[in-house]
Short mmCIF file of C-alpha atoms and ligand atoms in Angstrom, two decimals:
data_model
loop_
_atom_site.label_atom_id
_atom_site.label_comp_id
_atom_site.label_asym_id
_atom_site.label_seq_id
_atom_site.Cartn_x
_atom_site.Cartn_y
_atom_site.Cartn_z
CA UNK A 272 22.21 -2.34 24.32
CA UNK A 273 18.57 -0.83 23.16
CA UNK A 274 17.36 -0.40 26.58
CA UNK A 275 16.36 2.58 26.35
CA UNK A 276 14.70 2.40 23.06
CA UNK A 277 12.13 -0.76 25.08
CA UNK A 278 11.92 1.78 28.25
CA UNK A 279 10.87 4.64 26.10
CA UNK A 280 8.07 2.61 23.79
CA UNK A 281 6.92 0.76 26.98
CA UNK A 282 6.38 4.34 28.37
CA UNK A 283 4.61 5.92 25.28
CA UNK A 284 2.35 2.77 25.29
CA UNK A 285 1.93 2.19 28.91
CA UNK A 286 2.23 -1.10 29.55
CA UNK A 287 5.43 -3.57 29.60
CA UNK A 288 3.30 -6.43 28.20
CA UNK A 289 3.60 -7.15 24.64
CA UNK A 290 3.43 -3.90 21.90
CA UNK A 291 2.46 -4.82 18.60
CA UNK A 292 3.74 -3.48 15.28
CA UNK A 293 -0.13 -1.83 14.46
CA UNK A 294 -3.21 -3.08 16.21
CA UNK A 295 -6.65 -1.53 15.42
CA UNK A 296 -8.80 0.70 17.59
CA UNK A 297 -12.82 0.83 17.48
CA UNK A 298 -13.18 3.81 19.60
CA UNK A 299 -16.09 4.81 17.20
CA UNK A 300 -19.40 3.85 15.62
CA UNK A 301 -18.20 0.44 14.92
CA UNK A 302 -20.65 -1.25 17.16
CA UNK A 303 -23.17 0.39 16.11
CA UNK A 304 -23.14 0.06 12.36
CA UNK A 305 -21.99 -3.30 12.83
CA UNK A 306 -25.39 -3.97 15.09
CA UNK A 307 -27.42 -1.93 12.40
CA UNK A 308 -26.55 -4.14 9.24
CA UNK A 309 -27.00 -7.42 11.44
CA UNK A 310 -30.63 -5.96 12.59
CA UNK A 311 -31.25 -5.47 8.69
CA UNK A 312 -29.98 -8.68 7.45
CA UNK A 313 -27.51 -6.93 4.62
CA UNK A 314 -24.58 -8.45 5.81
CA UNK A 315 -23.40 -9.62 2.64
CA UNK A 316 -22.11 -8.11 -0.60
CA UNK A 317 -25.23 -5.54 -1.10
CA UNK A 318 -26.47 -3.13 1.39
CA UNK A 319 -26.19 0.93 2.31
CA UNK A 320 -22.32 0.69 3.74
CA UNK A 321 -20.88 -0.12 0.60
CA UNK A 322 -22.38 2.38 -1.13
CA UNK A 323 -21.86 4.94 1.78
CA UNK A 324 -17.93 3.53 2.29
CA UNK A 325 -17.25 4.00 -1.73
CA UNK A 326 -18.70 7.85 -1.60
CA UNK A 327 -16.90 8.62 1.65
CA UNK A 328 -13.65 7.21 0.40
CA UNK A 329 -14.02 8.71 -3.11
CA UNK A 330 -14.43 12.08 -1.01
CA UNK A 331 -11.85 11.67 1.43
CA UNK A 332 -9.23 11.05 -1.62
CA UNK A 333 -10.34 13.43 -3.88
CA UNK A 334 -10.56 10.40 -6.79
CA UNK A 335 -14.20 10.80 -8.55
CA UNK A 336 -14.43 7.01 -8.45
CA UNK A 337 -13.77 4.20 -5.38
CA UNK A 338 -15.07 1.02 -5.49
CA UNK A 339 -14.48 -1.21 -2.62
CA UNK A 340 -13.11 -4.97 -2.45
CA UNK A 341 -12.58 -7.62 -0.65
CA UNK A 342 -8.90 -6.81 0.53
CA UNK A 343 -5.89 -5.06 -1.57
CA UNK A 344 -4.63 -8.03 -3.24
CA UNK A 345 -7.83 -8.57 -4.67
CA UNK A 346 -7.74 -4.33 -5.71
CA UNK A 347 -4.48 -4.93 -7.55
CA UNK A 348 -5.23 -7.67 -9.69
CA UNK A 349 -8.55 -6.07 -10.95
CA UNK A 350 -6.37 -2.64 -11.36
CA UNK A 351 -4.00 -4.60 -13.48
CA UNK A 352 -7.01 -6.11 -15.32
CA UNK A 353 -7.90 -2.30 -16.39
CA UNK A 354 -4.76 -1.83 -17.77
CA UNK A 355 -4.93 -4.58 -19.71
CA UNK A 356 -1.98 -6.81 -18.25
CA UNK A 357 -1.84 -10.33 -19.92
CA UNK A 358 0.17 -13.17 -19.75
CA UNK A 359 3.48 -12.38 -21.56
CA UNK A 360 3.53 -8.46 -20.38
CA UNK A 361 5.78 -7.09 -18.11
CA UNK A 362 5.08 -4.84 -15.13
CA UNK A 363 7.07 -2.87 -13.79
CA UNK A 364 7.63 -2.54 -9.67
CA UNK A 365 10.01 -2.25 -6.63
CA UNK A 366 11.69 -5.00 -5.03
CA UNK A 367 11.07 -3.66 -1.55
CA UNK A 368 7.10 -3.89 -1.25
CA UNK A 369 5.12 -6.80 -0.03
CA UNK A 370 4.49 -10.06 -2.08
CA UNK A 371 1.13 -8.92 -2.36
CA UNK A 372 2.32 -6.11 -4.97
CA UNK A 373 3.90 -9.01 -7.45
CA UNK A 374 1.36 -11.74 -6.55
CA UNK A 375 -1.40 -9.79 -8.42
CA UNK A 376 0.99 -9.21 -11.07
CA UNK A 377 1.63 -13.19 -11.53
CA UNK A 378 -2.41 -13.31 -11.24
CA UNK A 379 -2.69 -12.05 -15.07
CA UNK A 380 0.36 -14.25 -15.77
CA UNK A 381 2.34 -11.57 -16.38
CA UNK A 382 6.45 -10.95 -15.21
CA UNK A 383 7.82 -8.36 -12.67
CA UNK A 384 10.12 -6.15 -13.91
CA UNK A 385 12.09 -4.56 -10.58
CA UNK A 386 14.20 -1.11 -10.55
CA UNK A 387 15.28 0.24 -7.33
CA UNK A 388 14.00 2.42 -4.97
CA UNK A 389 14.91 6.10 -3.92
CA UNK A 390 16.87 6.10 -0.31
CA UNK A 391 14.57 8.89 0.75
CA UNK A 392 11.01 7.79 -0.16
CA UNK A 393 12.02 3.81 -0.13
CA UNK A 394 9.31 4.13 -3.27
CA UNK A 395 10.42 3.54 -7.34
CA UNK A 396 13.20 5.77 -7.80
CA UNK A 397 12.20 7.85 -11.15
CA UNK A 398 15.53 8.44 -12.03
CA UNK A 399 16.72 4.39 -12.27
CA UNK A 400 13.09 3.87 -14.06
CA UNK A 401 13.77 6.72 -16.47
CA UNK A 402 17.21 5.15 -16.74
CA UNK A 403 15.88 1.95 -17.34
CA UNK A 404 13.68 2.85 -20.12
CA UNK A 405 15.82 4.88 -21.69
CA UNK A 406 18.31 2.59 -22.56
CA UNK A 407 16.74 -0.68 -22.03
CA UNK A 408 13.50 -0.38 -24.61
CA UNK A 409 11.98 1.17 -27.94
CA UNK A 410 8.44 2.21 -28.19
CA UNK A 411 6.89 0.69 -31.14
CA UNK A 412 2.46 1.37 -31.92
CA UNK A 413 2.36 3.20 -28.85
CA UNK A 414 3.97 0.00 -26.56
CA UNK A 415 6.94 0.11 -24.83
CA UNK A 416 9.32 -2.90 -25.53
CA UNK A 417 11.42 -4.80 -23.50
CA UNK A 418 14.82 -4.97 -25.75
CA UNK A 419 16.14 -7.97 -23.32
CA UNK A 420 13.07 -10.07 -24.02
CA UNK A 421 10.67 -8.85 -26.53
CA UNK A 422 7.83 -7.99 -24.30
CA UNK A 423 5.82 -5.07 -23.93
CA UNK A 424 6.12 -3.14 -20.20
CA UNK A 425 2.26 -2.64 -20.12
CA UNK A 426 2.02 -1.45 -16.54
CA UNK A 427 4.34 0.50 -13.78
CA UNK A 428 3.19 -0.28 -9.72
CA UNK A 429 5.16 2.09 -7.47
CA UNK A 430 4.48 1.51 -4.03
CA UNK A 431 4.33 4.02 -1.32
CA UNK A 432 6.34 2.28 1.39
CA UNK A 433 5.02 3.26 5.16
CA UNK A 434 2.62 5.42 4.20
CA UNK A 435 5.55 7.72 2.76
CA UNK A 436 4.75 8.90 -0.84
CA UNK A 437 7.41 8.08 -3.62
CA UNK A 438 7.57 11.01 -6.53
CA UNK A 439 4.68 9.90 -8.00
CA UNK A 440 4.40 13.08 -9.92
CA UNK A 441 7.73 12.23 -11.71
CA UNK A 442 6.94 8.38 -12.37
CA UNK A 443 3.50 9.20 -14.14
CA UNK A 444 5.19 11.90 -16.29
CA UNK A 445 8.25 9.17 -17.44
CA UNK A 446 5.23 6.36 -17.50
CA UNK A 447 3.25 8.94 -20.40
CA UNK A 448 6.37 9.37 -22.21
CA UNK A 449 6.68 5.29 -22.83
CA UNK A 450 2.70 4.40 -23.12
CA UNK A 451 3.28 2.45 -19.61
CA UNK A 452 -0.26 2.71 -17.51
CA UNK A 453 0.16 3.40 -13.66
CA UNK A 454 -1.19 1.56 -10.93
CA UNK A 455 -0.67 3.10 -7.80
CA UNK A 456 -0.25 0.70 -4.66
CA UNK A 457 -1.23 2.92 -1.87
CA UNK A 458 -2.31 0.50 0.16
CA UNK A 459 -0.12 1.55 3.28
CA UNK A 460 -1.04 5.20 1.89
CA UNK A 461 -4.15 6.22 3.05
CA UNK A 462 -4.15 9.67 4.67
CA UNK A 463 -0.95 10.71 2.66
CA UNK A 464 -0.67 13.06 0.27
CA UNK A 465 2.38 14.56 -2.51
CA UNK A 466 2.32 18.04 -3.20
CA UNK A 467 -1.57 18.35 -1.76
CA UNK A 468 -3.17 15.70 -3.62
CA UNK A 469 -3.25 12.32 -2.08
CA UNK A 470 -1.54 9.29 -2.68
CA UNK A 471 -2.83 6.48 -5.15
CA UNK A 472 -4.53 9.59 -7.11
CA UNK A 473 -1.95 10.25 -9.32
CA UNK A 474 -2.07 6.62 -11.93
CA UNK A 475 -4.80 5.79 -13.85
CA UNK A 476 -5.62 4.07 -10.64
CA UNK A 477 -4.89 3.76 -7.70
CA UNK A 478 -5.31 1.00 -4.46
CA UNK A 479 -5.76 0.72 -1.17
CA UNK A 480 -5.79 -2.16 2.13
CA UNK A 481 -8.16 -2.23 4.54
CA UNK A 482 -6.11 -5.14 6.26
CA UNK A 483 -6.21 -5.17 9.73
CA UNK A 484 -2.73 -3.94 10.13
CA UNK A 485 -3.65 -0.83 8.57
CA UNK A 486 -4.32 2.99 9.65
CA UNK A 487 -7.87 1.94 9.55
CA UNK A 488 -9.56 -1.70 9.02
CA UNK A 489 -12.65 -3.07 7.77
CA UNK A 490 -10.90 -6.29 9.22
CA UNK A 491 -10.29 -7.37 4.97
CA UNK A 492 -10.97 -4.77 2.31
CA UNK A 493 -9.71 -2.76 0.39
CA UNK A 494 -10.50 -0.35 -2.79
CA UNK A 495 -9.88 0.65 -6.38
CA UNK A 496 -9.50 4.69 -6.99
CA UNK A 497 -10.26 6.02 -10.15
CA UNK A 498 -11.14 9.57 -11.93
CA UNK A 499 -11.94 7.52 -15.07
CA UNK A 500 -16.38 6.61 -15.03
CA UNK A 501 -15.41 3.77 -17.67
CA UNK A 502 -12.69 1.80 -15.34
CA UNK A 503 -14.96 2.63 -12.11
CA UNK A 504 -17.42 0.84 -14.05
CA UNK A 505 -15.66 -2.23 -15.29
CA UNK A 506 -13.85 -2.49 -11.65
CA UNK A 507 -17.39 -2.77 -10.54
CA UNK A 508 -18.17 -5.53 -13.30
CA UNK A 509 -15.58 -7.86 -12.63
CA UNK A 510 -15.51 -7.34 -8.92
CA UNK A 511 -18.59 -8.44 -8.57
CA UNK A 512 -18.71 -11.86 -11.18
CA UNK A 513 -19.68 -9.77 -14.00
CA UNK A 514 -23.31 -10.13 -14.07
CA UNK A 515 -25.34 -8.35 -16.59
CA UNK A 516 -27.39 -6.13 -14.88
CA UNK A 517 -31.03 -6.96 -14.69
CA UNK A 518 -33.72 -7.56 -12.26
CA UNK A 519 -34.16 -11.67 -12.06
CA UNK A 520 -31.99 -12.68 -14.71
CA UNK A 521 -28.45 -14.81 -13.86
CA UNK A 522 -26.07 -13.77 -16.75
CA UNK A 523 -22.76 -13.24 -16.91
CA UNK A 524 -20.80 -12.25 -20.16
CA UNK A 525 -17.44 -12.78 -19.04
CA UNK A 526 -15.13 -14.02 -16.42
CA UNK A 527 -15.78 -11.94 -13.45
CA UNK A 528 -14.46 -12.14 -9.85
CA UNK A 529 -16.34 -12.73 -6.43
CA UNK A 530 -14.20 -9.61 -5.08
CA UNK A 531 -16.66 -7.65 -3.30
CA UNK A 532 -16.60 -5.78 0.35
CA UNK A 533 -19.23 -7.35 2.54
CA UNK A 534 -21.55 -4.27 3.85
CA UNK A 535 -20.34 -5.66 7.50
CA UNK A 536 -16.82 -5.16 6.74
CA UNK A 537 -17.99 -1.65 4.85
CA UNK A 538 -19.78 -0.76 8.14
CA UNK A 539 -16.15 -0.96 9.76
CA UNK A 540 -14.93 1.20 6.65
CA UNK A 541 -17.46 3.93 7.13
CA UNK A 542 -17.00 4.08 11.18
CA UNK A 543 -13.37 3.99 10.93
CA UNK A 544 -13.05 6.66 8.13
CA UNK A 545 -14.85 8.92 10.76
CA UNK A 546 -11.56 8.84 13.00
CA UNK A 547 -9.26 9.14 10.16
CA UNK A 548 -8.25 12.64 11.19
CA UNK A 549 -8.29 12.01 14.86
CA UNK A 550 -6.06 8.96 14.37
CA UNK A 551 -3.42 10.61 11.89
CA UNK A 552 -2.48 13.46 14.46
CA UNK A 553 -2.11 10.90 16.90
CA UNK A 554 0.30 8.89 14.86
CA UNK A 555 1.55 12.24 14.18
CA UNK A 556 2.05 13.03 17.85
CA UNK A 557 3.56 9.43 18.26
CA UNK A 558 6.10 10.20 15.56
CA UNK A 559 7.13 13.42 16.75
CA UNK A 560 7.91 11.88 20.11
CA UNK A 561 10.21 9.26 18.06
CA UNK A 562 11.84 11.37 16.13
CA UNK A 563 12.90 13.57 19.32
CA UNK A 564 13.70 10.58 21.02
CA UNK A 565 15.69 9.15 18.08
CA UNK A 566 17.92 12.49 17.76
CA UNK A 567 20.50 12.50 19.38
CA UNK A 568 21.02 8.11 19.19
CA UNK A 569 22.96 6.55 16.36
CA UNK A 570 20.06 5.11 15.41
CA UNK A 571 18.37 7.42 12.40
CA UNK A 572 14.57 8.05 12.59
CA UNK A 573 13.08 7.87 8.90
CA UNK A 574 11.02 11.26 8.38
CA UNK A 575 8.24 11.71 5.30
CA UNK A 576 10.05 12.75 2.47
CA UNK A 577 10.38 16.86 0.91
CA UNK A 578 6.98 17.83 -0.51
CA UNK A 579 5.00 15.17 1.19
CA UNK A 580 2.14 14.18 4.26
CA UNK A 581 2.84 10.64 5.19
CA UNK A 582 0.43 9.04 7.42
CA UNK A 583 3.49 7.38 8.96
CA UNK A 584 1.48 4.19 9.00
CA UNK A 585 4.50 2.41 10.03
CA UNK A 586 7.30 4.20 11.70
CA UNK A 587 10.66 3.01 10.57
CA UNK A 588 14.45 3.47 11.72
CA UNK A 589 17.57 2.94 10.16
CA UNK A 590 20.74 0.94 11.94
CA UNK A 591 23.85 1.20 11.44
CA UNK A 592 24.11 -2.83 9.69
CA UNK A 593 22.46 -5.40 9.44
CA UNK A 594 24.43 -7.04 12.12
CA UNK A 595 23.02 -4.11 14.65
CA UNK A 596 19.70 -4.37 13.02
CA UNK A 597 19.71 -8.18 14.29
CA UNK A 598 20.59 -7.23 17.33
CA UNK A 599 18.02 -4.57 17.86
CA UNK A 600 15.19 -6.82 16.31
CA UNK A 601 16.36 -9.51 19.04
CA UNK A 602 16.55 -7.46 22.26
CA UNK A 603 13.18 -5.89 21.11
CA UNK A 604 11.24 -9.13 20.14
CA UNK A 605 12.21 -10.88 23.48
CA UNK A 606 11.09 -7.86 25.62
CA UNK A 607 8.11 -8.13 23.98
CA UNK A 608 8.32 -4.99 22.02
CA UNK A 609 7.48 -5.97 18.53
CA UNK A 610 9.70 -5.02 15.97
CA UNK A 611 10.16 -5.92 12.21
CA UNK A 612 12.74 -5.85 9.52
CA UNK A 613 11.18 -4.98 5.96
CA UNK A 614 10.38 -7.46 3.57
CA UNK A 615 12.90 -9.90 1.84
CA UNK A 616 13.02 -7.99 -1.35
CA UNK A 617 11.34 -9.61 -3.59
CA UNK A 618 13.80 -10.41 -6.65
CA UNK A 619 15.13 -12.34 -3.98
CA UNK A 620 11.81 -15.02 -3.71
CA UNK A 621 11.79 -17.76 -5.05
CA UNK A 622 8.90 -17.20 -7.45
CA UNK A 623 10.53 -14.04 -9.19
CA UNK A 624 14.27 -14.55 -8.89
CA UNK A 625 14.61 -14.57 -12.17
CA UNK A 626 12.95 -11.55 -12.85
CA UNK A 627 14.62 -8.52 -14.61
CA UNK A 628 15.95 -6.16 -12.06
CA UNK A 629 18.54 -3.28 -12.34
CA UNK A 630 21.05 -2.35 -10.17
CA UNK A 631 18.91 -2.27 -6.69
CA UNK A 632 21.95 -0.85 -4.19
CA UNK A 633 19.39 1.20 -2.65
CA UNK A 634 16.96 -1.70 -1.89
CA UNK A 635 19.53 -3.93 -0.18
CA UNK A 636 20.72 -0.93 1.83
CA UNK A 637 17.11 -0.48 3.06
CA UNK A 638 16.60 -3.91 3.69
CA UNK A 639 19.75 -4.79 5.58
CA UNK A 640 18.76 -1.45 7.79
CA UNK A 641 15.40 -0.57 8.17
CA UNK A 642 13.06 -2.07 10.94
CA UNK A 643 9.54 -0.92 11.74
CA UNK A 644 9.09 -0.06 15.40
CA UNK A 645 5.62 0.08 17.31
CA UNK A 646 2.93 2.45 15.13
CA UNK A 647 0.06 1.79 16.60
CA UNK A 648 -2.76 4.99 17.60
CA UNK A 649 -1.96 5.39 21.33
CA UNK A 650 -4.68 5.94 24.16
CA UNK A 651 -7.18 8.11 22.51
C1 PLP B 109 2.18 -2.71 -0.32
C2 PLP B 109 1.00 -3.62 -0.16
N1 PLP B 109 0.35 -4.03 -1.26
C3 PLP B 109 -0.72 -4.82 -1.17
C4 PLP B 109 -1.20 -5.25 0.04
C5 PLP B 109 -2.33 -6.21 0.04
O1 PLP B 109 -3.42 -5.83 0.77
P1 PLP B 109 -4.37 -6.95 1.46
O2 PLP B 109 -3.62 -7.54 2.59
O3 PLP B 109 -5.54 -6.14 1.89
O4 PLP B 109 -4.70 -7.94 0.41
C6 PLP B 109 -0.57 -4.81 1.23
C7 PLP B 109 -1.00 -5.14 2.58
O5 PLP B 109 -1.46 -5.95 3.13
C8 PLP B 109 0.58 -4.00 1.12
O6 PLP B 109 1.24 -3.59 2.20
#
């Protein structure tokens, strides 16, 4: 029945062996950097490419801060750190992201708190958050509280799902209104911008993966974006085990993390951010070619949303049901043509089902439709 959809991604990848979802290319310098921090022995958590990867990424962004990590998970939980989540706070976030997103918030022992997503964007719809807090809290010393339970919403993680930017603009103004901090999880997002600026710039911070699924790798890594000099500093502190600076001494005055980028994994950073541009008008191309393809076909090709520049990290479809989307996930997966649903959302895990949620129609609509087809950069 999806025949033509295998023919026509076998042909845009040239080969009828198996297509991943998003491999990695290292058509670059990645040799070479990778060759020059083994020659100088930095291979570990000090050396040039860090510091070279967290200007170049600050740059790229536009953020006045980055500081790199060991992967995005690890980015998230010090982000949430900043903003002061604690055990017995809520956070806010969508059910449709990856566990990742609500993992970090469980690492400060603090509860989820999920309201839908916009069709469109498939980020946190402001309208059901704004709806939410309107009716569901009361803002008392500067906190917002949780009527239902008590607790004060301390943070708000929208997610920008594909690469395609939610209206982040929106959710930071509501956030303000309700003393609600904003961590941006733009870990899918890099190379995509709302309205000009780009994504995971608009919260108090913002986050990014480096996974090896991603637009570009450092094979694990990832980063915390910030315009704020104190939080840049204090992500720096804890990521690396909070040692008190000084030149022989061992002393740490607080609980600190061993979340640091190896300079060999920043070497990959700083080689791959070279090919950014090259590799996002390829993907461009690549989605352009879908979206023609997917015209005319029942099946409905998911373009960025108004006012945005999505990376289209991971191109994604819609089917008609879920009962089609089975069937196109099988006949793609046994041709060897790899194909994914999105997540299970995740009020639906065991570990948060009883989390708060609101009415999350649009989530289970995206969820029994969507599926992610091939993404990866194509010959370059
Ligand atoms: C939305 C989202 N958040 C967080 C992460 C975590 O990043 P990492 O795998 O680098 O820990 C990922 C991806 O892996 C992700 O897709």
């Amino acid at each position: 029945m999806f025949k033509d959809v295998i023919s026509f991604i076998q042909e845009t990848y040239k080969t009828k062996s198996f297509i991943p979802l998003h491999e990695p290319r290292f058509i670059g310098n990645e040799k070479k950097y990778l060759n020059e921090c083994i020659d100088s022995t930095f291979v570990s958590s000090v050396g040039k490419f860090v510091d070279e990867f967290e200007a170049k990424i600050a740059n790229y962004t536009g953020a006045k801060y980055a500081v790199a990590t060991s992967n995005g998970t690890s980015a998230l939980h010090i982000a949430l750190i900043l903003a002061e989540v604690k055990g017995d706070d809520e956070v806010i976030t969508q059910p449709l992201t990856f566990v990742a997103t609500c993992n970090a918030i469980s690492y400060c022992g603090a509860k989820p708190l999920f309201i839908d997503v916009d069709k469109d964007t498939m980020g946190l719809s402001p309208s059901a958050l704004k709806g939410f807090l309107d009716k569901n809290t009361i803002i008392t010393n500067q906190q917002c509280i949780n009527n239902k339970t008590g607790k004060v919403i301390k943070a708000c993680v929208p997610m920008h799902t594909f690469g395609h930017p939610c209206r982040i603009d929106e959710i930071r103004v509501i956030c303000d209104q309700y003393y609600i901090n904003v961590i941006e999880d733009a870990a899918e997002s890099l190379g995509s911008f709302y309205k000009d600026k780009h994504t995971g710039t608009f919260g108090q911070v913002g986050v990014m993966s480096f996974n090896g699924n991603k637009i570009i790798t450092a094979g694990g890594g990832g980063c915390i974006v910030t315009d704020n000099e104190a939080l840049a500093k204090q992500a720096k502190y804890l990521t690396t085990t909070a040692k008190v600076p000084h030149k022989w001494e061992y002393n740490h005055d607080m609980i600190g993390y061993n979340y640091r980028m190896p300079n060999l994994n920043a070497a990959l950073m700083v080689a791959q951010l070279e090919q950014i541009d090259k590799f996002l008008l390829n993907k461009r191309e690549l989605t352009n070619a879908y979206e023609s393809f997917f015209s005319g076909a029942d099946i409905k090709f998911i373009k960025e949303p108004k006012d945005s520049k999505s990376n289209y990290w991971l191109n994604a479809i819609i089917l008609k049901d879920k009962q089609q989307r089975d069937l196109f996930l099988d006949e793609t997966n046994s041709a060897s043509v790899m194909t994914r649903p999105t997540w299970v959302l995740m009020n639906k895990l065991p570990m948060f089902k009883e989390a708060q949620c609101t009415d999350l129609t649009n989530a289970e609509w995206l969820e029994e439709r969507v599926v992610n087809i091939p993404s990866s950069v194509t010959a370059v």
